[in-house]
Short mmCIF file of C-alpha atoms and ligand atoms in Angstrom, two decimals:
data_model
loop_
_atom_site.label_atom_id
_atom_site.label_comp_id
_atom_site.label_asym_id
_atom_site.label_seq_id
_atom_site.Cartn_x
_atom_site.Cartn_y
_atom_site.Cartn_z
CA MET G 1 5.39 44.91 -0.09
CA ALA G 2 7.07 43.36 -3.11
CA LYS G 3 10.35 43.16 -1.21
CA LYS G 4 11.66 39.64 -0.83
CA SER G 5 12.45 38.76 2.75
CA THR G 6 14.74 36.11 4.09
CA LYS G 7 13.80 34.66 7.41
CA SER G 8 14.87 31.85 9.56
CA VAL G 9 12.59 29.22 11.03
CA PHE G 10 13.13 26.10 13.07
CA THR G 11 11.48 23.01 11.62
CA CYS G 12 10.85 19.73 13.42
CA GLN G 13 12.35 16.97 11.27
CA ALA G 14 9.85 14.49 12.63
CA CYS G 15 6.51 16.22 12.09
CA GLY G 16 7.18 19.44 10.15
CA TYR G 17 6.14 21.78 12.97
CA GLN G 18 7.67 25.24 12.55
CA THR G 19 8.56 27.83 15.14
CA PRO G 20 10.58 31.08 15.03
CA LYS G 21 12.53 30.11 18.15
CA TRP G 22 14.71 27.10 18.92
CA MET G 23 13.37 24.65 21.47
CA GLY G 24 14.76 21.42 22.81
CA LYS G 25 11.46 19.59 22.43
CA CYS G 26 8.92 19.84 19.64
CA LEU G 27 5.62 21.20 20.95
CA GLU G 28 3.66 19.30 18.32
CA CYS G 29 4.97 15.74 18.43
CA GLY G 30 6.96 15.85 21.68
CA LYS G 31 10.21 14.55 20.13
CA TRP G 32 13.52 15.86 21.53
CA ASP G 33 16.23 17.59 19.56
CA THR G 34 14.46 17.49 16.21
CA LEU G 35 14.30 21.25 15.50
CA VAL G 36 16.70 22.40 12.80
CA GLU G 37 17.25 25.97 11.67
CA GLU G 38 16.38 26.69 8.06
CA THR G 39 16.57 29.91 6.09
CA VAL G 40 13.67 30.43 3.77
CA ARG G 41 13.26 32.99 1.06
CA ALA G 42 9.65 34.01 0.99
CA PRO G 43 8.26 32.54 -2.22
CA ASP G 44 7.30 35.10 -4.83
CA ARG G 45 4.56 33.10 -6.51
CA GLY G 46 1.07 33.66 -5.15
CA GLY G 47 -1.37 30.86 -4.51
CA ARG G 48 -1.83 30.21 -8.22
CA ILE G 49 -1.08 26.56 -8.43
CA MET G 50 -4.13 25.62 -10.43
CA SER G 51 -4.21 28.43 -13.00
CA LEU G 52 -2.73 27.81 -16.41
CA PRO G 53 0.21 29.74 -17.84
CA GLY G 54 -0.79 33.07 -19.31
CA GLU G 55 -3.97 33.07 -17.29
CA ASP G 56 -4.63 35.48 -14.45
CA ALA G 57 -5.61 34.37 -10.99
CA ALA G 58 -8.29 31.69 -10.95
CA ARG G 59 -11.92 32.79 -10.90
CA PRO G 60 -14.90 30.76 -9.67
CA VAL G 61 -17.04 29.25 -12.41
CA ALA G 62 -20.31 27.29 -12.36
CA ILE G 63 -19.49 23.63 -12.00
CA ASP G 64 -21.73 22.56 -14.87
CA SER G 65 -20.10 25.02 -17.25
CA VAL G 66 -16.70 23.34 -16.95
CA GLU G 67 -15.77 21.45 -20.08
CA THR G 68 -14.58 18.02 -19.09
CA ILE G 69 -12.38 16.26 -21.54
CA GLY G 70 -12.82 13.03 -19.65
CA GLU G 71 -10.02 11.67 -17.52
CA GLU G 72 -7.27 10.93 -19.92
CA ARG G 73 -5.23 7.92 -18.94
CA ILE G 74 -2.18 6.13 -20.26
CA PHE G 75 -1.18 2.58 -19.44
CA THR G 76 1.98 0.99 -18.13
CA GLY G 77 0.96 -2.37 -19.53
CA ILE G 78 1.65 -3.91 -16.10
CA SER G 79 -1.93 -4.79 -15.29
CA GLU G 80 -1.33 -5.14 -11.54
CA PHE G 81 0.12 -1.61 -11.49
CA ASP G 82 -2.54 -0.06 -13.71
CA ARG G 83 -5.30 -1.53 -11.59
CA VAL G 84 -3.89 -0.15 -8.33
CA LEU G 85 -3.73 3.30 -9.96
CA GLY G 86 -7.45 2.99 -10.67
CA GLY G 87 -7.04 2.03 -14.33
CA GLY G 88 -3.88 3.60 -15.70
CA VAL G 89 -1.95 6.81 -15.14
CA VAL G 90 -4.05 10.00 -15.07
CA MET G 91 -2.55 12.96 -16.93
CA GLY G 92 -1.34 15.67 -14.56
CA SER G 93 -1.54 13.44 -11.52
CA MET G 94 1.08 13.20 -8.84
CA VAL G 95 1.74 9.78 -7.36
CA LEU G 96 3.86 9.02 -4.30
CA ILE G 97 5.35 5.54 -4.01
CA GLY G 98 6.56 4.68 -0.52
CA GLY G 99 8.35 1.63 0.75
CA ASP G 100 11.25 0.23 2.75
CA PRO G 101 14.74 0.46 1.28
CA GLY G 102 15.54 -2.43 -1.02
CA ILE G 103 11.94 -3.53 -1.47
CA GLY G 104 12.01 -2.81 -5.22
CA LYS G 105 10.60 0.69 -5.73
CA SER G 106 13.24 1.71 -8.27
CA THR G 107 12.85 -1.56 -10.13
CA LEU G 108 9.07 -1.20 -10.22
CA MET G 109 9.22 2.36 -11.54
CA LEU G 110 11.81 1.50 -14.16
CA GLN G 111 9.59 -1.28 -15.44
CA ALA G 112 6.48 0.91 -15.34
CA LEU G 113 8.28 3.69 -17.23
CA TYR G 114 9.46 1.21 -19.80
CA GLY G 115 5.85 0.16 -20.30
CA LEU G 116 4.80 3.78 -20.67
CA SER G 117 7.59 4.49 -23.16
CA ARG G 118 6.11 2.15 -25.73
CA GLU G 119 4.17 3.87 -28.52
CA ASN G 120 7.22 6.16 -28.82
CA ARG G 121 6.38 8.21 -25.77
CA ARG G 122 9.45 9.89 -24.33
CA VAL G 123 9.73 9.40 -20.56
CA LEU G 124 12.27 10.65 -18.01
CA TYR G 125 13.70 8.90 -14.97
CA VAL G 126 15.56 11.23 -12.59
CA SER G 127 17.63 9.48 -9.98
CA GLY G 128 19.28 11.22 -7.07
CA GLU G 129 20.52 7.92 -5.70
CA GLU G 130 22.12 6.02 -8.54
CA SER G 131 24.49 6.94 -11.34
CA VAL G 132 23.41 6.69 -14.95
CA ARG G 133 25.69 3.70 -15.33
CA GLN G 134 24.07 1.87 -12.43
CA LEU G 135 20.66 2.61 -13.86
CA SER G 136 21.60 1.31 -17.26
CA MET G 137 23.14 -1.86 -15.82
CA ARG G 138 19.94 -2.58 -14.00
CA SER G 139 17.87 -1.73 -17.03
CA ARG G 140 19.86 -4.20 -19.15
CA ARG G 141 19.41 -6.90 -16.58
CA ILE G 142 15.65 -6.57 -16.42
CA GLY G 143 15.24 -5.89 -20.14
CA THR G 144 13.87 -2.35 -20.07
CA ASP G 145 16.20 -0.84 -22.67
CA SER G 146 14.47 1.65 -24.88
CA ASP G 147 15.57 4.73 -26.77
CA CYS G 148 12.53 6.59 -25.41
CA LEU G 149 13.45 5.96 -21.78
CA MET G 150 15.77 8.81 -20.76
CA VAL G 151 17.70 8.65 -17.50
CA VAL G 152 19.62 11.28 -15.62
CA SER G 153 21.37 11.45 -12.28
CA GLU G 154 20.57 14.82 -10.72
CA ILE G 155 19.47 16.26 -7.38
CA ASP G 156 19.14 19.98 -8.15
CA LEU G 157 15.46 20.78 -8.46
CA GLU G 158 15.93 23.82 -10.72
CA SER G 159 17.95 21.79 -13.21
CA ILE G 160 15.34 19.05 -13.19
CA LEU G 161 12.53 21.51 -13.88
CA ALA G 162 14.59 23.06 -16.69
CA MET G 163 15.30 19.59 -18.09
CA VAL G 164 11.60 18.77 -18.12
CA ALA G 165 10.76 22.04 -19.86
CA GLU G 166 13.31 21.27 -22.56
CA LEU G 167 12.77 17.55 -23.03
CA LYS G 168 8.97 17.62 -22.60
CA PRO G 169 8.66 14.01 -21.44
CA SER G 170 5.25 12.31 -21.22
CA VAL G 171 5.94 10.95 -17.73
CA LEU G 172 8.45 11.92 -15.03
CA VAL G 173 9.82 9.75 -12.23
CA VAL G 174 11.79 11.30 -9.35
CA ASP G 175 13.78 8.77 -7.32
CA SER G 176 13.72 9.74 -4.48
CA ILE G 177 12.07 12.91 -3.21
CA GLN G 178 14.38 12.83 -0.16
CA THR G 179 17.46 13.41 -2.30
CA MET G 180 16.11 16.52 -4.07
CA PHE G 181 17.82 19.81 -3.31
CA ASN G 182 16.50 23.32 -3.69
CA SER G 183 19.12 26.03 -3.30
CA ASP G 184 16.58 28.53 -1.95
CA LEU G 185 16.68 26.62 1.31
CA THR G 186 19.75 26.15 3.42
CA SER G 187 18.81 22.83 4.94
CA ALA G 188 20.19 19.53 3.70
CA PRO G 189 18.36 17.25 1.22
CA GLY G 190 15.93 15.00 3.04
CA SER G 191 14.95 17.65 5.58
CA VAL G 192 11.28 18.41 5.95
CA SER G 193 11.47 21.80 4.21
CA GLN G 194 13.40 20.45 1.25
CA VAL G 195 11.03 17.54 0.76
CA ARG G 196 7.99 19.76 1.06
CA GLU G 197 9.34 22.40 -1.30
CA ALA G 198 10.41 19.85 -3.91
CA THR G 199 7.01 18.18 -3.82
CA LEU G 200 5.21 21.50 -4.11
CA ARG G 201 7.30 22.63 -7.09
CA LEU G 202 6.83 19.33 -8.89
CA MET G 203 3.11 19.37 -8.20
CA LEU G 204 2.85 22.90 -9.52
CA MET G 205 4.43 21.70 -12.72
CA ALA G 206 2.27 18.57 -12.93
CA LYS G 207 -0.95 20.57 -12.60
CA LYS G 208 0.15 23.25 -15.04
CA THR G 209 1.43 21.06 -17.80
CA GLY G 210 -0.61 17.88 -17.36
CA LEU G 211 2.56 15.83 -16.94
CA PRO G 212 2.09 12.79 -14.68
CA VAL G 213 4.79 12.75 -11.98
CA PHE G 214 5.77 9.78 -9.83
CA ILE G 215 7.86 10.48 -6.74
CA ILE G 216 9.51 7.75 -4.74
CA GLY G 217 9.62 8.26 -0.97
CA HIS G 218 11.54 6.46 1.73
CA VAL G 219 9.78 5.09 4.72
CA THR G 220 10.92 5.68 8.29
CA LYS G 221 11.35 2.96 10.88
CA GLU G 222 7.86 3.71 12.17
CA GLY G 223 6.45 2.97 8.73
CA ALA G 224 5.46 6.49 7.68
CA ILE G 225 6.81 8.18 4.59
CA ALA G 226 9.81 10.23 5.74
CA GLY G 227 8.99 13.90 5.86
CA PRO G 228 5.81 15.52 6.99
CA ARG G 229 2.41 13.86 6.72
CA LEU G 230 1.70 16.87 4.59
CA LEU G 231 3.34 15.09 1.69
CA GLU G 232 0.57 12.52 1.66
CA HIS G 233 -2.04 15.27 1.65
CA MET G 234 -0.42 17.11 -1.22
CA VAL G 235 -0.23 14.31 -3.78
CA ASP G 236 -3.18 12.74 -5.61
CA THR G 237 -2.28 9.14 -4.99
CA VAL G 238 -0.22 7.36 -2.36
CA LEU G 239 0.92 3.81 -3.05
CA TYR G 240 2.89 1.65 -0.65
CA PHE G 241 5.13 -1.08 -1.93
CA GLU G 242 5.46 -3.59 0.83
CA GLY G 243 6.50 -7.10 1.56
CA ASP G 244 8.75 -9.11 3.74
CA ARG G 245 12.25 -9.17 2.32
CA ASN G 246 12.48 -12.81 3.31
CA TYR G 247 9.69 -13.64 0.88
CA ILE G 248 9.79 -12.97 -2.82
CA TYR G 249 6.26 -11.56 -2.83
CA ARG G 250 5.62 -7.84 -2.94
CA VAL G 251 2.29 -6.09 -2.58
CA LEU G 252 1.53 -2.68 -4.06
CA ARG G 253 -1.27 -1.08 -2.07
CA ALA G 254 -3.20 2.14 -2.69
CA VAL G 255 -3.54 4.10 0.55
CA LYS G 256 -5.02 7.19 -1.03
CA ASN G 257 -6.30 7.63 -4.55
CA ARG G 258 -8.16 10.60 -5.99
CA PHE G 259 -8.75 8.68 -9.21
CA GLY G 260 -9.76 5.23 -8.07
CA SER G 261 -10.51 2.92 -5.20
CA THR G 262 -8.13 2.44 -2.31
CA ASN G 263 -7.89 -1.13 -1.01
CA GLU G 264 -6.81 -2.27 -4.44
CA ILE G 265 -3.65 -4.30 -4.35
CA GLY G 266 -1.24 -5.56 -6.96
CA VAL G 267 0.83 -8.64 -6.25
CA PHE G 268 4.34 -9.10 -7.65
CA GLU G 269 7.24 -11.44 -7.22
CA MET G 270 10.88 -10.35 -7.28
CA THR G 271 12.83 -12.47 -9.72
CA GLU G 272 16.34 -12.28 -11.12
CA THR G 273 15.04 -10.33 -14.06
CA GLY G 274 12.94 -7.79 -12.20
CA LEU G 275 9.40 -7.87 -10.91
CA GLY G 276 6.90 -10.33 -12.31
CA GLU G 277 3.15 -9.98 -11.98
CA ILE G 278 1.19 -12.54 -10.02
CA VAL G 279 -2.15 -12.77 -11.69
CA ASN G 280 -3.50 -15.50 -9.42
CA PRO G 281 -2.40 -14.75 -5.84
CA SER G 282 -4.69 -17.38 -4.29
CA ALA G 283 -2.71 -20.16 -5.93
CA VAL G 284 0.55 -18.72 -4.64
CA PHE G 285 -0.56 -18.22 -1.06
CA LEU G 286 -1.93 -21.75 -0.85
CA THR G 287 0.89 -23.68 -2.55
CA GLU G 288 2.57 -25.04 0.54
CA ARG G 289 -0.56 -25.92 2.40
CA SER G 290 -1.16 -29.51 3.44
CA ASP G 291 -4.71 -30.72 3.98
CA ASN G 292 -5.79 -32.31 7.21
CA THR G 293 -3.55 -30.45 9.61
CA ALA G 294 -5.04 -29.21 12.84
CA GLY G 295 -4.86 -25.43 13.23
CA SER G 296 -4.81 -24.59 9.53
CA ILE G 297 -7.83 -23.23 7.68
CA VAL G 298 -8.51 -21.30 4.49
CA THR G 299 -10.57 -18.15 4.23
CA CYS G 300 -11.28 -15.75 1.40
CA ALA G 301 -10.40 -12.09 1.95
CA MET G 302 -11.46 -9.28 -0.38
CA GLU G 303 -8.69 -6.92 -1.39
CA GLY G 304 -10.57 -4.16 -3.14
CA THR G 305 -12.57 -5.84 -5.87
CA ARG G 306 -10.51 -8.95 -5.79
CA PRO G 307 -11.04 -12.12 -3.72
CA ILE G 308 -7.87 -13.78 -2.44
CA LEU G 309 -7.71 -17.10 -0.63
CA VAL G 310 -5.33 -17.18 2.29
CA GLU G 311 -4.32 -19.79 4.81
CA MET G 312 -4.57 -18.88 8.49
CA GLN G 313 -2.72 -20.92 11.07
CA ALA G 314 -3.17 -21.13 14.82
CA LEU G 315 -1.26 -22.89 17.53
CA THR G 316 -2.45 -23.16 21.10
CA SER G 317 -0.34 -24.50 23.94
CA SER G 318 -0.85 -24.41 27.67
CA THR G 319 0.46 -21.29 29.39
CA SER G 320 3.55 -21.79 31.48
CA PHE G 321 3.31 -18.43 33.24
CA GLY G 322 0.35 -16.62 34.75
CA THR G 323 -0.82 -14.51 31.80
CA PRO G 324 -1.59 -16.28 28.52
CA ARG G 325 0.33 -14.94 25.53
CA ARG G 326 -1.34 -13.85 22.31
CA THR G 327 1.25 -13.61 19.55
CA ILE G 328 -0.43 -12.60 16.33
CA LEU G 329 1.11 -11.98 12.90
CA GLY G 330 -0.87 -10.66 9.94
CA LEU G 331 -4.13 -10.24 11.89
CA ASP G 332 -5.47 -7.67 14.33
CA HIS G 333 -4.33 -8.52 17.83
CA ASN G 334 -7.46 -7.12 19.51
CA ARG G 335 -9.74 -8.99 17.15
CA VAL G 336 -8.14 -12.31 18.06
CA ALA G 337 -8.36 -11.51 21.78
CA LEU G 338 -12.04 -10.64 21.38
CA LEU G 339 -12.79 -13.84 19.46
CA ALA G 340 -10.92 -15.90 22.06
CA ALA G 341 -13.21 -14.41 24.71
CA VAL G 342 -16.30 -15.31 22.65
CA MET G 343 -15.01 -18.89 22.29
CA GLU G 344 -14.35 -19.10 26.01
CA LYS G 345 -17.89 -17.98 26.82
CA LYS G 346 -19.95 -19.54 24.04
CA LEU G 347 -18.03 -22.71 23.24
CA GLY G 348 -16.71 -23.39 26.73
CA MET G 349 -13.12 -23.67 25.49
CA HIS G 350 -10.69 -22.90 28.28
CA LEU G 351 -8.43 -20.60 26.28
CA ILE G 352 -7.49 -18.47 29.27
CA GLY G 353 -5.03 -21.19 30.25
CA HIS G 354 -3.54 -21.33 26.75
CA ASP G 355 -1.12 -19.25 24.73
CA ILE G 356 -2.39 -18.49 21.22
CA PHE G 357 -0.04 -18.00 18.28
CA MET G 358 -1.52 -17.03 14.93
CA ASN G 359 -0.06 -16.41 11.53
CA VAL G 360 -1.27 -15.79 8.00
CA ALA G 361 0.85 -17.84 5.58
CA GLY G 362 2.97 -16.04 2.99
CA GLY G 363 3.42 -12.87 5.06
CA VAL G 364 -0.02 -11.58 4.03
CA LYS G 365 -2.08 -9.19 6.19
CA VAL G 366 -5.80 -9.85 6.64
CA ASP G 367 -7.82 -7.01 8.06
CA GLU G 368 -11.47 -7.85 7.54
CA PRO G 369 -14.31 -8.93 9.86
CA ALA G 370 -15.17 -11.65 7.31
CA ALA G 371 -12.11 -13.55 8.53
CA ASP G 372 -13.51 -13.83 12.10
CA LEU G 373 -15.05 -17.26 11.73
CA GLY G 374 -11.84 -18.45 10.11
CA ILE G 375 -9.87 -17.30 13.15
CA VAL G 376 -12.31 -19.08 15.47
CA ALA G 377 -12.04 -22.24 13.36
CA ALA G 378 -8.22 -22.19 13.31
CA VAL G 379 -7.96 -21.70 17.06
CA ALA G 380 -10.62 -24.33 17.80
CA SER G 381 -8.98 -26.79 15.42
CA SER G 382 -5.61 -26.42 17.14
CA PHE G 383 -7.17 -26.45 20.61
CA LEU G 384 -9.13 -29.64 19.91
CA ASP G 385 -6.32 -31.04 17.78
CA ARG G 386 -8.81 -31.89 15.04
CA PRO G 387 -8.32 -30.84 11.42
CA VAL G 388 -11.15 -29.00 9.69
CA HIS G 389 -12.70 -30.93 6.78
CA ALA G 390 -10.50 -30.90 3.72
CA HIS G 391 -11.36 -28.53 0.83
CA THR G 392 -13.34 -26.20 3.08
CA VAL G 393 -13.35 -22.39 2.97
CA ILE G 394 -14.64 -20.56 6.05
CA LEU G 395 -16.26 -17.11 5.95
CA GLY G 396 -18.21 -14.99 8.45
CA GLU G 397 -18.11 -12.14 10.91
CA VAL G 398 -18.53 -13.14 14.55
CA GLY G 399 -20.45 -10.91 16.98
CA LEU G 400 -19.90 -10.71 20.73
CA THR G 401 -22.89 -12.92 21.46
CA GLY G 402 -21.53 -15.64 19.20
CA GLU G 403 -23.83 -14.84 16.28
CA ILE G 404 -22.51 -15.06 12.72
CA ARG G 405 -23.07 -11.95 10.63
CA GLY G 406 -23.20 -11.66 6.88
CA VAL G 407 -20.20 -10.79 4.73
CA SER G 408 -20.04 -8.67 1.60
CA GLN G 409 -19.48 -9.88 -1.96
CA ILE G 410 -20.29 -13.48 -1.12
CA ASP G 411 -20.63 -14.60 -4.74
CA ALA G 412 -17.16 -13.38 -5.67
CA ARG G 413 -15.68 -15.19 -2.68
CA VAL G 414 -17.49 -18.44 -3.37
CA ALA G 415 -16.56 -18.31 -7.04
CA GLU G 416 -12.87 -17.83 -6.21
CA SER G 417 -12.99 -20.74 -3.75
CA LYS G 418 -14.55 -22.96 -6.39
CA LYS G 419 -11.96 -21.92 -8.91
CA MET G 420 -9.20 -22.96 -6.53
CA GLY G 421 -10.67 -26.43 -6.10
CA PHE G 422 -12.54 -26.07 -2.83
CA THR G 423 -15.81 -27.97 -2.53
CA ARG G 424 -17.31 -26.85 0.79
CA CYS G 425 -17.92 -23.40 2.11
CA ILE G 426 -19.06 -22.54 5.62
CA LEU G 427 -20.71 -19.12 5.45
CA PRO G 428 -23.21 -16.96 7.32
CA GLN G 429 -26.86 -18.07 6.92
CA SER G 430 -27.83 -14.55 5.88
CA SER G 431 -25.20 -14.48 3.14
CA LEU G 432 -26.32 -17.92 1.94
CA GLU G 433 -29.83 -16.57 1.45
CA GLN G 434 -28.48 -13.71 -0.64
CA SER G 435 -26.14 -15.76 -2.75
CA ARG G 436 -27.02 -17.31 -6.06
CA THR G 437 -26.79 -21.03 -5.35
CA ASP G 438 -24.10 -23.00 -7.03
CA SER G 439 -24.75 -26.70 -7.46
CA ARG G 440 -21.13 -27.85 -7.52
CA MET G 441 -20.21 -26.27 -4.20
CA THR G 442 -21.63 -27.40 -0.84
CA LEU G 443 -22.70 -24.23 0.94
CA LEU G 444 -23.31 -24.61 4.66
CA GLY G 445 -25.11 -21.64 6.22
CA VAL G 446 -24.57 -21.10 9.94
CA SER G 447 -25.94 -18.49 12.29
CA SER G 448 -23.95 -19.05 15.50
CA VAL G 449 -20.51 -20.27 16.48
CA ASP G 450 -22.00 -23.49 17.97
CA GLU G 451 -23.61 -24.35 14.65
CA ALA G 452 -20.36 -23.61 12.88
CA MET G 453 -18.49 -26.01 15.18
CA GLU G 454 -20.90 -28.79 14.28
CA VAL G 455 -20.32 -28.59 10.55
CA MET G 456 -16.62 -27.83 10.74
CA PHE G 457 -15.11 -31.10 11.88
P1 LIG T 1 15.44 -1.65 -5.71
O1 LIG T 1 14.47 -1.45 -6.80
O2 LIG T 1 16.79 -1.00 -5.85
O3 LIG T 1 14.80 -1.22 -4.32
P2 LIG T 1 14.47 0.23 -3.74
O4 LIG T 1 14.53 1.20 -4.85
O5 LIG T 1 13.09 0.08 -3.15
O6 LIG T 1 15.46 0.51 -2.68
O7 LIG T 1 15.61 -3.22 -5.55
C1 LIG T 1 16.45 -3.71 -4.58
C2 LIG T 1 16.44 -5.19 -4.40
O8 LIG T 1 15.79 -5.93 -5.38
C3 LIG T 1 17.88 -5.63 -4.42
O9 LIG T 1 18.21 -6.01 -3.11
C4 LIG T 1 17.98 -6.76 -5.36
C5 LIG T 1 16.57 -7.05 -5.77
N1 LIG T 1 16.47 -7.27 -7.21
C6 LIG T 1 16.23 -8.54 -7.69
O10 LIG T 1 16.14 -9.51 -6.93
N2 LIG T 1 16.09 -8.73 -9.04
C7 LIG T 1 16.21 -7.72 -9.92
O11 LIG T 1 16.08 -7.92 -11.14
C8 LIG T 1 16.48 -6.40 -9.41
C9 LIG T 1 16.62 -5.23 -10.36
C10 LIG T 1 16.59 -6.21 -8.06
MG1 LIG T 2 15.90 2.78 -5.12
#
């Protein structure tokens, strides 16, 4: 039984499905011509990922007898980054950072590593994409030179693991997982098997030695991290670095986090000298807003624990063809269609004969029912060609019968609005009753869309 066997499998490069026989179409995801032959040597390590070196196979223990040392964390010093991680880097954790090419993943990780290398911690940056010279040129430019930050250009997984064993860094970054190569497999770097194997081997090491590992992953055109979904299941934390390359703003978003809340975001701006933190995103997203314009309103969205004010814009114009168009950026298309139907029915606005275009300024995405009333207000304001009162923030979820439902964390939202110089807030009646009243802010509670229309203009 101890004999090592070599076998050949066909792996779908789109979804990771494996079959012993070649097929033109993947049975799992239905894509054509994605199966590639790979030779695999059966791995000789058992399922002992979690046991420590020198220990035999793991044995069940009573949960209350486990000695917890408390989650040990170290900090990058970039507060936006630390917060998204759930309060610093957890020892032995494995973090996947995904994002489009050129968005700034390598820059972000270089800066984070530099932060971690303070206090004389030795850290290692492995790049399979750039030469050491390129890395050092970039590092000079963004001011992350340090004698504790080691860089190497390498794609061979065995050599990297050997390097780590010798150097014993406190943190490891692998840029990118798609360039890693394991000679046990015949397929090319970037193929599903290579990516999966590299991730597994690195994770094994992270869990055994307590070394935090960051892996950078490319994102496919469809927006998923290239390689199997499995990758996302394997790691502890998945962060996406996103943003429109036409804007300088970048958002780091936690999609999965075993050590903290998802929904947390960190906001950065790309400058000539690397990424800068944006501590007050509301101010940034509202800078170019002009008061008293029809179709523009401000709402307050919660991103994790943090309230952010955003401007939503709507434009309505009469339909020139039969079916009205709904072109929506940054908001849920179905949500807008649903709210347009409520407005048609409850407010008697003839939107069926109008195209609706909506946008959230600054390339931000808002995905929260609390923005409903804001959407209604923006569309109504453009439709009626009447600006909403100046310095007003609009909050509330809208139901199908036109009722306004309460929103969460009302005090945080009102406080942020006040901080940004707003003086009026239209909010659900039920939330008003829950909130601690604030004398310097006019709070207008409404319980239906008709009522909201009355106080809006
Ligand atoms: P990079 O970190 O290489 O992106 P990724 O690793 O995600 O592919 O960053 C690429 C872009 O960032 C590049 O087009 C130039 C820009 N950039 C700056 O504007 N300022 C800087 O200081 C740096 C380092 C990059
Ligand atoms: Mg890069």
